[in-house]
mmCIF file of N, CA and C in Angstrom:
data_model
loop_
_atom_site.group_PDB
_atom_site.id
_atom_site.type_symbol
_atom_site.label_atom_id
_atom_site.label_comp_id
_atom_site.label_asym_id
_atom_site.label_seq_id
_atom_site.Cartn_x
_atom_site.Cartn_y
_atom_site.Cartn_z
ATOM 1 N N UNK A 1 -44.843 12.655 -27.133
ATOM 2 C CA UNK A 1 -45.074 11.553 -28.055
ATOM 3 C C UNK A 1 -44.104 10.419 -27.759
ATOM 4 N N UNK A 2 -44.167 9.384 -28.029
ATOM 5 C CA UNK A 2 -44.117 8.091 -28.244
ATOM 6 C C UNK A 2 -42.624 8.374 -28.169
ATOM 7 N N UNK A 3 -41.067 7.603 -27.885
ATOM 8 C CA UNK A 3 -39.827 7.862 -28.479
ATOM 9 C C UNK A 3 -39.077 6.731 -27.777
ATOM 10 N N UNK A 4 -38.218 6.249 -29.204
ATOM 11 C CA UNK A 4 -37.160 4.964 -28.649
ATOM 12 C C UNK A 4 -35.883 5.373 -29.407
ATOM 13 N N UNK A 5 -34.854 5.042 -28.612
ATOM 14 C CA UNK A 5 -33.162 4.798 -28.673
ATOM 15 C C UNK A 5 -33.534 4.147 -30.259
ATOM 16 N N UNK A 6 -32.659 4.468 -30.981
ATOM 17 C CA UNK A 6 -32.397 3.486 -32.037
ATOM 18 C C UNK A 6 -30.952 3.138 -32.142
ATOM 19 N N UNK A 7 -29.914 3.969 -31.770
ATOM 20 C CA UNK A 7 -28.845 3.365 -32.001
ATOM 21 C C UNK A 7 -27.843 4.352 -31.429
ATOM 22 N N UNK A 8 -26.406 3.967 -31.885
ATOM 23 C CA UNK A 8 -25.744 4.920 -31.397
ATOM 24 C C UNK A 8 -24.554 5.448 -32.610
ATOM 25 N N UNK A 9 -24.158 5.916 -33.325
ATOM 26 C CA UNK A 9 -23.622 6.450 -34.836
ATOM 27 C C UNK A 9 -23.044 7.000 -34.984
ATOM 28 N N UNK A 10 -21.937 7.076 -35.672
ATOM 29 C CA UNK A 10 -20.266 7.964 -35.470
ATOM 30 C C UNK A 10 -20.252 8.740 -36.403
ATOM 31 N N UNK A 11 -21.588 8.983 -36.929
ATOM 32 C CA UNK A 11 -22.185 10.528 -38.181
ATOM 33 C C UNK A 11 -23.266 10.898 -37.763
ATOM 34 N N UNK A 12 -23.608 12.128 -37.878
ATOM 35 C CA UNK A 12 -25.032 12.312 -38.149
ATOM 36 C C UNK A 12 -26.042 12.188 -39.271
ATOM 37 N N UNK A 13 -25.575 11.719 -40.357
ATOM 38 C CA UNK A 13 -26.168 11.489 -41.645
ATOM 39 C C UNK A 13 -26.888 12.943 -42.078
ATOM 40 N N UNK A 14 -28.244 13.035 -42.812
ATOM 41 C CA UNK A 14 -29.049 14.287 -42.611
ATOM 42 C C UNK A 14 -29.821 15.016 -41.756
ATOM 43 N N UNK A 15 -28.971 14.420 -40.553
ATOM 44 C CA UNK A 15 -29.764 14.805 -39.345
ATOM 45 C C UNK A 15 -29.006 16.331 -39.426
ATOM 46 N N UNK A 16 -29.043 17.616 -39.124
ATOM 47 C CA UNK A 16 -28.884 19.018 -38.908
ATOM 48 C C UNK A 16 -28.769 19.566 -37.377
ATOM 49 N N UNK A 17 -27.415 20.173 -37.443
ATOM 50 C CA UNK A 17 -27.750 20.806 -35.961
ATOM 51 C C UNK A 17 -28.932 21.697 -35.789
ATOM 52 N N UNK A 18 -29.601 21.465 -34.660
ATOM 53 C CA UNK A 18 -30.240 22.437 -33.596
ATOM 54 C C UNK A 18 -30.074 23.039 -32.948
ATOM 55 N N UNK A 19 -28.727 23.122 -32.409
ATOM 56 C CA UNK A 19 -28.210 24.347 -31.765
ATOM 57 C C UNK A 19 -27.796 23.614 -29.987
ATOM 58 N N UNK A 20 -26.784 24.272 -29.495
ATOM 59 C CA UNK A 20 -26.728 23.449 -28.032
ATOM 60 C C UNK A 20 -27.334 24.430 -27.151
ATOM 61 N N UNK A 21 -27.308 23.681 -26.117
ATOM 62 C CA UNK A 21 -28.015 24.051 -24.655
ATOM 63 C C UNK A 21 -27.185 23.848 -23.437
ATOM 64 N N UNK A 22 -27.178 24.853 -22.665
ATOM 65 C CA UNK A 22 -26.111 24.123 -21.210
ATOM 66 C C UNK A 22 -26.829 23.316 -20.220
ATOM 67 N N UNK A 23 -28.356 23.446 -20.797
ATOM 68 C CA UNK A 23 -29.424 22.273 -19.828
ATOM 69 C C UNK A 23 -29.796 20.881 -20.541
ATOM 70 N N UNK A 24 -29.187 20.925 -21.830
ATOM 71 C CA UNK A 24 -29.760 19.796 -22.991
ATOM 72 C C UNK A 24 -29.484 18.409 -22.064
ATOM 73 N N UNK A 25 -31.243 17.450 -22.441
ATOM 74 C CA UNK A 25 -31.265 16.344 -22.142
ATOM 75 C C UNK A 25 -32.064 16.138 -23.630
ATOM 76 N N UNK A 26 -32.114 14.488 -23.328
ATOM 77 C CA UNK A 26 -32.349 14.282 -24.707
ATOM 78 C C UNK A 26 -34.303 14.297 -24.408
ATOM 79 N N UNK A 27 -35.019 14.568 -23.309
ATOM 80 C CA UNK A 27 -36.536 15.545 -23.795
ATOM 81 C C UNK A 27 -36.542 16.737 -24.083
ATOM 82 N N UNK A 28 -35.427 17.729 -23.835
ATOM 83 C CA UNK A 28 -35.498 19.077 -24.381
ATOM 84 C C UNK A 28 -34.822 18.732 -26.031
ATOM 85 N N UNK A 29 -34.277 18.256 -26.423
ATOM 86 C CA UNK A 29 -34.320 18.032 -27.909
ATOM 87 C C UNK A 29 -35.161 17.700 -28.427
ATOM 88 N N UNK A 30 -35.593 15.965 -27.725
ATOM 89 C CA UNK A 30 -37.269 15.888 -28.799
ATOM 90 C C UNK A 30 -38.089 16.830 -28.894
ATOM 91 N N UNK A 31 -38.451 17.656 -28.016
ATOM 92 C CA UNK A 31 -39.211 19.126 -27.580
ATOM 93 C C UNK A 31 -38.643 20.459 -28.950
ATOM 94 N N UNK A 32 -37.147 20.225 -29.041
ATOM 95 C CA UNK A 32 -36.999 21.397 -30.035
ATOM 96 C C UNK A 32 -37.093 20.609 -31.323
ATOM 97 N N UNK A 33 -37.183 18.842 -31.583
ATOM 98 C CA UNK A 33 -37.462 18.578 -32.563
ATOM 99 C C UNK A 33 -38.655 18.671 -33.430
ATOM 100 N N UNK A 34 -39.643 18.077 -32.322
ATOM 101 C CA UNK A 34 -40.865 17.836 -32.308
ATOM 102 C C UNK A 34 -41.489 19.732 -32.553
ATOM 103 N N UNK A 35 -40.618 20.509 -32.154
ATOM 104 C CA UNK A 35 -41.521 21.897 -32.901
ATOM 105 C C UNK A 35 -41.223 22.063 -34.303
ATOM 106 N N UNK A 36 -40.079 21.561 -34.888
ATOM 107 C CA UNK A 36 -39.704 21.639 -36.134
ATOM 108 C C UNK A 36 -40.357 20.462 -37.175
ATOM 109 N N UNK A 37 -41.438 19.811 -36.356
ATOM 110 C CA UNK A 37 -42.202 18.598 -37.453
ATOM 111 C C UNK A 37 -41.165 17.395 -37.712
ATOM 112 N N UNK A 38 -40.098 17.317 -36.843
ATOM 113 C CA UNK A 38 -39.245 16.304 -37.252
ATOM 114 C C UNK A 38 -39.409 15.461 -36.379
ATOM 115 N N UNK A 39 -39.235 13.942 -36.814
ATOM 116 C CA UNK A 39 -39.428 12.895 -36.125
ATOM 117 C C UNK A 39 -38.107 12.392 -35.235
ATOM 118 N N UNK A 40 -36.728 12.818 -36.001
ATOM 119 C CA UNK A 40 -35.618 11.267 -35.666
ATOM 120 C C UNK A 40 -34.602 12.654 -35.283
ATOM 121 N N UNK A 41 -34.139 12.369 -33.930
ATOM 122 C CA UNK A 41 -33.608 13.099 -33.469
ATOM 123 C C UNK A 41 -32.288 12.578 -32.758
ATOM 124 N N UNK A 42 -30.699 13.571 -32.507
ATOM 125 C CA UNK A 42 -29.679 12.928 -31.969
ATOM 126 C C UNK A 42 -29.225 13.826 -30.696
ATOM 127 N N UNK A 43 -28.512 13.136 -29.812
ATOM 128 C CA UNK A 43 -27.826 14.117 -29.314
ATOM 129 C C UNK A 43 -26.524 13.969 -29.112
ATOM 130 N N UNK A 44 -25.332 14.830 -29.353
ATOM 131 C CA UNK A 44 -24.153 15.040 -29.257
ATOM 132 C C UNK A 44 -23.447 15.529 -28.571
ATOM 133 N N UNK A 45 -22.236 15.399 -27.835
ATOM 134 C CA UNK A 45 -21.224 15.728 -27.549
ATOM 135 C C UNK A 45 -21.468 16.644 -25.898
ATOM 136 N N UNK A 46 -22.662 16.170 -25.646
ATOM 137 C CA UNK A 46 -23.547 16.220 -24.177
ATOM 138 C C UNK A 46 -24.063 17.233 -24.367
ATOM 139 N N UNK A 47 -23.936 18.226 -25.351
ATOM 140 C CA UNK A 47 -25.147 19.622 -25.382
ATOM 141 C C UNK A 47 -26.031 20.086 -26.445
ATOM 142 N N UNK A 48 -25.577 18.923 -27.770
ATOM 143 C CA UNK A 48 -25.846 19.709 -28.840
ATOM 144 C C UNK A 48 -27.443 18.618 -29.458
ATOM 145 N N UNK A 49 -27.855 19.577 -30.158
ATOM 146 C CA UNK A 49 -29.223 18.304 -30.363
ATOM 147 C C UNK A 49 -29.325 18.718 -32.079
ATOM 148 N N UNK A 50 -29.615 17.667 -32.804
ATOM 149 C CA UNK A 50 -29.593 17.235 -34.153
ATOM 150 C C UNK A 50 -31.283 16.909 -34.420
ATOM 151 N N UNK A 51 -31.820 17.544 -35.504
ATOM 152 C CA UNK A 51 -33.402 17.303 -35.974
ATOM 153 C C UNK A 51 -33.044 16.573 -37.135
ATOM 154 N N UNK A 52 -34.227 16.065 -37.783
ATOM 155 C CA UNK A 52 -34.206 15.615 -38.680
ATOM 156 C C UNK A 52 -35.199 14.539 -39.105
ATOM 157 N N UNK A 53 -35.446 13.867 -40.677
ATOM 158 C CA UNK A 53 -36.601 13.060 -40.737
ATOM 159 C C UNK A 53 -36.161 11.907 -41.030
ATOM 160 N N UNK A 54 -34.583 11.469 -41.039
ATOM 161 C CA UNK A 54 -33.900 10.107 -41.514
ATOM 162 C C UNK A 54 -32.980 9.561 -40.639
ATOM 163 N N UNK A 55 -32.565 8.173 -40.453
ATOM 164 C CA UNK A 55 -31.590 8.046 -39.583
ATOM 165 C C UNK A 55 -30.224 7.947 -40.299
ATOM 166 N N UNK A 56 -29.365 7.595 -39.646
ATOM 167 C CA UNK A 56 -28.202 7.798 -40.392
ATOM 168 C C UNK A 56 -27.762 6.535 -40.811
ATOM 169 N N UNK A 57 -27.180 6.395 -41.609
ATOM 170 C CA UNK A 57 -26.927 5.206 -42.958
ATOM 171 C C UNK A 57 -26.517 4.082 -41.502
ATOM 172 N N UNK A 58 -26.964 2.840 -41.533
ATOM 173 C CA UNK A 58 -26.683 1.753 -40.861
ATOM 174 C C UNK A 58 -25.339 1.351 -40.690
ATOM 175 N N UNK A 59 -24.079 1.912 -41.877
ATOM 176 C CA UNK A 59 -22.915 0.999 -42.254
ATOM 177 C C UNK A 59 -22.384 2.484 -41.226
ATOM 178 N N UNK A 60 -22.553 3.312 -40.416
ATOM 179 C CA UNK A 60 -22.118 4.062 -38.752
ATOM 180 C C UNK A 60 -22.707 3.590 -37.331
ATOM 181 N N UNK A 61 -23.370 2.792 -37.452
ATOM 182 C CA UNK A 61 -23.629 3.080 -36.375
ATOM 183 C C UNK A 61 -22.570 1.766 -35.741
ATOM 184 N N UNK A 62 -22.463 2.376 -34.352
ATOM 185 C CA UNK A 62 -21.002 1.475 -33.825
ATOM 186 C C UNK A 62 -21.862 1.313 -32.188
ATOM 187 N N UNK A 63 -21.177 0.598 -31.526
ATOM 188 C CA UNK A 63 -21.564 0.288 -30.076
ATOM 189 C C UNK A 63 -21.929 0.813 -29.304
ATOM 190 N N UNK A 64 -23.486 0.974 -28.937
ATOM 191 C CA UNK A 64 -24.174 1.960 -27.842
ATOM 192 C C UNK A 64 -23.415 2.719 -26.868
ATOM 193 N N UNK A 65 -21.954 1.647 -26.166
ATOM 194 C CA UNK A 65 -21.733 2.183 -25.631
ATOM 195 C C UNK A 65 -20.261 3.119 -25.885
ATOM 196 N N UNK A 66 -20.316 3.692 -26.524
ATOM 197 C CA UNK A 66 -19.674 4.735 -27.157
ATOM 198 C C UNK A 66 -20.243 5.817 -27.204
ATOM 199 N N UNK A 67 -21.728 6.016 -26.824
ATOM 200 C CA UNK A 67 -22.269 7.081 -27.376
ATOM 201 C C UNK A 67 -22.455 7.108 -25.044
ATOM 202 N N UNK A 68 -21.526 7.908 -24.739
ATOM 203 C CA UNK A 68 -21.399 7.609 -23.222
ATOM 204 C C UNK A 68 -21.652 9.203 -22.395
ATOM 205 N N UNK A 69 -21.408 10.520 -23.079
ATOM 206 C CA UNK A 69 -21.206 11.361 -22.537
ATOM 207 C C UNK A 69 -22.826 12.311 -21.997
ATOM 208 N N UNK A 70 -22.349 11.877 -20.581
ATOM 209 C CA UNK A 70 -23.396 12.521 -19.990
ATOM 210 C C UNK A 70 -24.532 13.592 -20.243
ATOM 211 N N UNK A 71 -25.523 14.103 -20.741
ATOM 212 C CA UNK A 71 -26.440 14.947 -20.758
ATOM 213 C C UNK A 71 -25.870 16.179 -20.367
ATOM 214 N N UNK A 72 -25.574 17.227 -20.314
ATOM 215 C CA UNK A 72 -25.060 18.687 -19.728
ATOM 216 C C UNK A 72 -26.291 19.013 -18.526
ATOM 217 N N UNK A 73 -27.543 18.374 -18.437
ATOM 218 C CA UNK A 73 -28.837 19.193 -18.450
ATOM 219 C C UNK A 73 -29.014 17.656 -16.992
ATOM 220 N N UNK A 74 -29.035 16.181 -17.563
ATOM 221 C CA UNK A 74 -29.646 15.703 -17.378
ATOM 222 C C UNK A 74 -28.501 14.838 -17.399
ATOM 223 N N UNK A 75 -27.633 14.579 -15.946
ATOM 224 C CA UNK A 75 -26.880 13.418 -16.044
ATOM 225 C C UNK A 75 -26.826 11.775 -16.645
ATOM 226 N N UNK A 76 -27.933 11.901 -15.559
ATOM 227 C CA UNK A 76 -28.357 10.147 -15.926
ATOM 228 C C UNK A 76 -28.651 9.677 -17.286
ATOM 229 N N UNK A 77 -28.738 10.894 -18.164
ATOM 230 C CA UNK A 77 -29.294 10.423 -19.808
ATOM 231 C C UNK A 77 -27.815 10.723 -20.676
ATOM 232 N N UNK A 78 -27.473 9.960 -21.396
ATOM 233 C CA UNK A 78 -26.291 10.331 -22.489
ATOM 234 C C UNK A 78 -26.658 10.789 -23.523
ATOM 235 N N UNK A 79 -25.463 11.428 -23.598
ATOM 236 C CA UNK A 79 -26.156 12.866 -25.033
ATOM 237 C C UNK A 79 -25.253 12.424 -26.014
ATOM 238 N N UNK A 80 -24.615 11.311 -26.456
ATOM 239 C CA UNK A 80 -23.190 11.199 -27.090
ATOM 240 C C UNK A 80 -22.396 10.917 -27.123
ATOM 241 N N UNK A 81 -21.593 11.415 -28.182
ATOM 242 C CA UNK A 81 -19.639 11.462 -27.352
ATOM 243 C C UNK A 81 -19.552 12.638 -28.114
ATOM 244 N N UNK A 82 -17.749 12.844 -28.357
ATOM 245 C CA UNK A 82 -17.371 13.684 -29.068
ATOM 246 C C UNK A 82 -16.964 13.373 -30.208
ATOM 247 N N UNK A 83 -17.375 12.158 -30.255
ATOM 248 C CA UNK A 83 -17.360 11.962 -32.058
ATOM 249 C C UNK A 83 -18.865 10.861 -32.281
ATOM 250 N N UNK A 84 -19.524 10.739 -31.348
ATOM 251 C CA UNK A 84 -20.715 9.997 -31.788
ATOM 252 C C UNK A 84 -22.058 10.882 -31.808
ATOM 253 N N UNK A 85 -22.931 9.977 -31.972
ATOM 254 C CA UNK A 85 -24.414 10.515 -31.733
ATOM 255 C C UNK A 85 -25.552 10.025 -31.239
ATOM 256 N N UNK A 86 -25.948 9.787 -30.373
ATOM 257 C CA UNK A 86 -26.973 9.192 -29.875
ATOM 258 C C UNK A 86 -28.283 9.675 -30.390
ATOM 259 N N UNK A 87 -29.475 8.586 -31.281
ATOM 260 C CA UNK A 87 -30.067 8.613 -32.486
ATOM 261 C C UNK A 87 -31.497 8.067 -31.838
ATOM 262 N N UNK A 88 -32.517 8.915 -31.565
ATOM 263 C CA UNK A 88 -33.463 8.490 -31.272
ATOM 264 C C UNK A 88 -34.890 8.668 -32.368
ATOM 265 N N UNK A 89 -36.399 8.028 -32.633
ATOM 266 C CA UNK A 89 -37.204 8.648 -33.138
ATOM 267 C C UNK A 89 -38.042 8.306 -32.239
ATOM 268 N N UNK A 90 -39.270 9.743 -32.688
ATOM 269 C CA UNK A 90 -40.741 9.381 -32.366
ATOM 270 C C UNK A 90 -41.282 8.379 -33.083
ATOM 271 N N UNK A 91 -40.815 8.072 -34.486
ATOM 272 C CA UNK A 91 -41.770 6.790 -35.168
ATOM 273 C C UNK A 91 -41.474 5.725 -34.798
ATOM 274 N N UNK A 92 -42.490 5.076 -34.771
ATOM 275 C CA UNK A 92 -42.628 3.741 -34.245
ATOM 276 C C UNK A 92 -42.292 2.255 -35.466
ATOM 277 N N UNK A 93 -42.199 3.469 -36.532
ATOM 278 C CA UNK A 93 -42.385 2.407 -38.150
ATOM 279 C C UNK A 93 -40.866 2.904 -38.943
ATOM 280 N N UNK A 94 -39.579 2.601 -37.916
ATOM 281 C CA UNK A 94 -37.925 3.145 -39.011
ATOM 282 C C UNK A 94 -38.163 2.322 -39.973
ATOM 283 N N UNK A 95 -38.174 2.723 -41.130
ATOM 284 C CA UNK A 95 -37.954 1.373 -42.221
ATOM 285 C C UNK A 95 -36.515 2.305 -42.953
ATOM 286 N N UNK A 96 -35.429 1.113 -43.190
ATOM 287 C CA UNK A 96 -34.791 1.101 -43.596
ATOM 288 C C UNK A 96 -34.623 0.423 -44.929
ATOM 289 N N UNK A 97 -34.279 1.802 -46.135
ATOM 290 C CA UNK A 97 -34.119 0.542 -47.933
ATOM 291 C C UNK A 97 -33.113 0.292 -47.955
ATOM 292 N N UNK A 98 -32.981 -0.559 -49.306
ATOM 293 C CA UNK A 98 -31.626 -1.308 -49.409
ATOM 294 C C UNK A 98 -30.104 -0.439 -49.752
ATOM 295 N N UNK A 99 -30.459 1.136 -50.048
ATOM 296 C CA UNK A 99 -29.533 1.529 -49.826
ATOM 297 C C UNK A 99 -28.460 2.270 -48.685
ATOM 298 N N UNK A 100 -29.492 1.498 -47.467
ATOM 299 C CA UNK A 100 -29.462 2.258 -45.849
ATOM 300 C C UNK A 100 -29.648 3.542 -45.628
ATOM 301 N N UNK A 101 -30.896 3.981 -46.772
ATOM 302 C CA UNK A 101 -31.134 5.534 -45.886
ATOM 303 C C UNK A 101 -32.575 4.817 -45.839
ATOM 304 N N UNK A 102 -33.053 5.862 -44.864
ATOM 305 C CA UNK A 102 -34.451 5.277 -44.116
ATOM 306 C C UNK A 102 -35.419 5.889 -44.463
ATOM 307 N N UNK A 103 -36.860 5.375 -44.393
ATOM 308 C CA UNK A 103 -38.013 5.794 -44.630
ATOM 309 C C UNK A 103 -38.675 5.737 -43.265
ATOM 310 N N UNK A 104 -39.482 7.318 -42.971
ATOM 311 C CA UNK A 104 -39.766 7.280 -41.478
ATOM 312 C C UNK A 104 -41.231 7.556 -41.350
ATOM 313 N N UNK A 105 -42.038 6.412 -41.256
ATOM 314 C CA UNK A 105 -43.779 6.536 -41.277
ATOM 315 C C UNK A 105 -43.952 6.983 -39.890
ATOM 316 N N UNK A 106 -45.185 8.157 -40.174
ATOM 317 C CA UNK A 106 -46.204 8.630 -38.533
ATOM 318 C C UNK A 106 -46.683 7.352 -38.042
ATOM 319 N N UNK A 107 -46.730 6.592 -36.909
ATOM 320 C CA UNK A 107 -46.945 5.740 -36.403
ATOM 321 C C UNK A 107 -48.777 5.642 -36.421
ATOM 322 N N UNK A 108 -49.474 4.426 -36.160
ATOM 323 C CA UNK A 108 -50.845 4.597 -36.169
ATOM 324 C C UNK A 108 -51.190 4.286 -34.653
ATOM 325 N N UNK A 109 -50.417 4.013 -34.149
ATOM 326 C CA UNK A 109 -50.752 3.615 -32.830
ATOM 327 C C UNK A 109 -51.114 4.474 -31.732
ATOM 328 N N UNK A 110 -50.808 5.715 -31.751
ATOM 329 C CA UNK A 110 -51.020 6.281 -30.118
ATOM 330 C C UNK A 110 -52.578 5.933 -29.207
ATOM 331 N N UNK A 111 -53.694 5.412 -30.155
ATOM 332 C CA UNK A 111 -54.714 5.005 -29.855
ATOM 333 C C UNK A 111 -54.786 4.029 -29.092
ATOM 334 N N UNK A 112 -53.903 3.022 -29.185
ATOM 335 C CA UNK A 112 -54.161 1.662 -28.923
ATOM 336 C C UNK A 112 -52.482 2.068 -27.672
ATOM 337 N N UNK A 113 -52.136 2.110 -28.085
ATOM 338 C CA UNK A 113 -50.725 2.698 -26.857
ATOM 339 C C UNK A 113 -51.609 3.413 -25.978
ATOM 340 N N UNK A 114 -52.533 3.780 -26.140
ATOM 341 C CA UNK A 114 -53.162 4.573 -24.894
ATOM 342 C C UNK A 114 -54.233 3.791 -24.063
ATOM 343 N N UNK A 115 -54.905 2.550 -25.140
ATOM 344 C CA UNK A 115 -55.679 1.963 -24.747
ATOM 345 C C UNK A 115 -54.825 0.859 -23.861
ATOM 346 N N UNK A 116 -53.716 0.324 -23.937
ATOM 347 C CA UNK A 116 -52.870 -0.584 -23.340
ATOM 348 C C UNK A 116 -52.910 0.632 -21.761
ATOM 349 N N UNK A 117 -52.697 1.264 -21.934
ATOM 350 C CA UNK A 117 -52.366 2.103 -19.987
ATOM 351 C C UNK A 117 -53.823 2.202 -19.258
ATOM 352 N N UNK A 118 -54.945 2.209 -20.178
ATOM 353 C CA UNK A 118 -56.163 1.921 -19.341
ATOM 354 C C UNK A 118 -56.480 0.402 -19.074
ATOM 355 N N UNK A 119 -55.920 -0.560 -19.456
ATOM 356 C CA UNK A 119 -56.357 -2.006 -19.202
ATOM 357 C C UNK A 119 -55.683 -2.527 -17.676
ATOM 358 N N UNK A 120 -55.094 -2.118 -17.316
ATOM 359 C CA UNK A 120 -54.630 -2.471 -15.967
ATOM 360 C C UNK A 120 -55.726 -1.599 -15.248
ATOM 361 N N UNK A 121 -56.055 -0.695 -15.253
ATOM 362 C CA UNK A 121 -57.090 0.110 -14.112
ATOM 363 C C UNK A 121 -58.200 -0.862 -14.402
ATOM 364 N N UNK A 122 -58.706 -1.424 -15.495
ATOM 365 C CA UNK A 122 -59.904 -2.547 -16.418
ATOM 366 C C UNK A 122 -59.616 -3.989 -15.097
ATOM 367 N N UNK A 123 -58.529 -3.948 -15.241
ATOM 368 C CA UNK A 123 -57.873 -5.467 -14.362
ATOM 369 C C UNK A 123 -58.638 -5.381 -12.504
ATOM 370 N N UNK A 124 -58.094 -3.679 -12.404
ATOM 371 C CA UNK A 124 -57.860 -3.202 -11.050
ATOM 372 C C UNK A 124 -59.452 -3.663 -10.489
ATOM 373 N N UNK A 125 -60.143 -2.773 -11.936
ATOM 374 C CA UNK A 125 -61.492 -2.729 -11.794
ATOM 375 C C UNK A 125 -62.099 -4.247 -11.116
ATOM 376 N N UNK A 126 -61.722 -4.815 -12.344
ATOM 377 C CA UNK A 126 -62.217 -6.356 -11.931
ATOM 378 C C UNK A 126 -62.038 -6.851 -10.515
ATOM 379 N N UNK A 127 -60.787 -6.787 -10.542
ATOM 380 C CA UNK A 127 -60.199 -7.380 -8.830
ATOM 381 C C UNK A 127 -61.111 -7.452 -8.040
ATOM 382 N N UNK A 128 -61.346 -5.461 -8.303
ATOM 383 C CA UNK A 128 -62.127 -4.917 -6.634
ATOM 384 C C UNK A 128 -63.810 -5.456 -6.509
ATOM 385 N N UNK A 129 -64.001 -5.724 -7.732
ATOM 386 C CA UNK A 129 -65.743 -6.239 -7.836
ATOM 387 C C UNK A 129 -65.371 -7.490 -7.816
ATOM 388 N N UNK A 130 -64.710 -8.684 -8.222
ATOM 389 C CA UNK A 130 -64.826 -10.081 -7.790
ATOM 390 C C UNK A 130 -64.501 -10.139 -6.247
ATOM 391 N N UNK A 131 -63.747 -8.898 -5.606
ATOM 392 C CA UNK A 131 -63.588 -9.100 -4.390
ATOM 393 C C UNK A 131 -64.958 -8.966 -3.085
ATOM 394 N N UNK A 132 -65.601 -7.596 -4.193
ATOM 395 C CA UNK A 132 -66.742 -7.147 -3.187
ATOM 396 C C UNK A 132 -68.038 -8.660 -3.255
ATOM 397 N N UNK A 133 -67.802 -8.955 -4.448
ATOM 398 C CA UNK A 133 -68.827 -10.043 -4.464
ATOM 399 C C UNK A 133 -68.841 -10.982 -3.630
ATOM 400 N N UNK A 134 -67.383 -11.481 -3.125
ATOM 401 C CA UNK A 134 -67.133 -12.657 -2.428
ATOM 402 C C UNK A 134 -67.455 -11.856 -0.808
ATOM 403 N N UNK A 135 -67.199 -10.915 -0.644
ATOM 404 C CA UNK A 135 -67.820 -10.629 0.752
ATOM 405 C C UNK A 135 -68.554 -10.305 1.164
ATOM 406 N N UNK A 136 -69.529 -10.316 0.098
ATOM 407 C CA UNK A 136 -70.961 -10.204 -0.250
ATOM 408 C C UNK A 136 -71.518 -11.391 0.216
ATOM 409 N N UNK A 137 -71.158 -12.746 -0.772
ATOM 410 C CA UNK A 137 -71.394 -13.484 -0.152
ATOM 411 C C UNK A 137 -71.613 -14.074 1.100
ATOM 412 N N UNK A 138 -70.130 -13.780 1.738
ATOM 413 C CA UNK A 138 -69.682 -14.266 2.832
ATOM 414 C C UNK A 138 -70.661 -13.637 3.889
ATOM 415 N N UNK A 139 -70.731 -12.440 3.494
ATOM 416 C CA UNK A 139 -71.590 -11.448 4.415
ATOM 417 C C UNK A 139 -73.105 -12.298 4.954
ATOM 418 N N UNK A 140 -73.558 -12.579 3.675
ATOM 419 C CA UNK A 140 -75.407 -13.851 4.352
ATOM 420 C C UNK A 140 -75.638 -14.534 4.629
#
C-alpha cells in the first residue's frame, strides 16, 4: 500500500512497540504493521518498529535529520536514532486537531493512484500509432 515519511519525532506518542528485528527496514515494519490493521508506523533506534493508528503530537517532532541511524536490515533506509523515531503512514488523509493528536482517514485513492501508472503506457500507446500513421503515409 500507498506510504509517505511524515516526519521525524523525539517520542513515539501512541505509537506501541512491535518488537525488533536484526533485518528491520522500514518495508518489513509497514508489513508487520499493515498485519496488525494499523496505518502510521515508526522506526527506531535501527531495529525496532512501532504500530499504531496516530502520529505523535506535532510539538516532537524535531529535524529529519536526526532521525539518521541506519536500517539494521536495509542500510540505505534510516530507522531512527536512539532517541528519535522515524514516523511514516499508509494514509494519504493525516489530519491533525487542534489539540495535535491526529485523525487518520483510509485514503480513497488507490483507484485513481493506479489509474495515474496506466496513463503513460495510454501516452506510449499514442506515440506508437501517430508514428505508424505517418509511415503509413509516407509509405504511398
Amino acid at each position: 500500500s500507498a506510504s509517505s515519511f511524515v516526519g521525524c519525532y523525539s517520542e513515539p506518542g501512541e505509537l506501541v512497540l512491535a518488537g525488533s528485528y536484526q533485518f528491520q527496514s522500514i518495508g518489513y515494519c509497514q508489513q508487520t504493521c499493515d498485519k496488525r490493521n494499523q496505518t502510521v508506523y515508526a522506526l527506531h533506534d535501527g531495529n525496532k518498529c512501532y504500530c499504531g493508528d496516530a502520529l505523535p503530537s506535532s510539538e516532537s517532532e524535531v529535524p529529519a535529520a536526526r532521525c539518521n541511524t541506519p536500517c539494521a536490515g536495509f542500510p540505505s533506509d534510516t530507522c531512527g536514532g536512539s532517541d528519535t523515531w522515524s514516523v511514516s503512514s499508509d494514509s494519504i488523509n493525516v489530519k491533525r486537531d487542534d489539540a495535535g493528536s491526529v485523525i487518520v482517514t483510509a485514503p480513497d485513492t488507490p483507484d485513481s493512484a493506479a489509474n495515474i501508472q496506466v496513463n503513460p503506457t495510454l501516452v506510449e500507446t499514442g506515440i506508437a500509432l501517430a508514428s505508424s500513421v505517418v509511415s503509413d503515409a509516407g509509405g504511398s
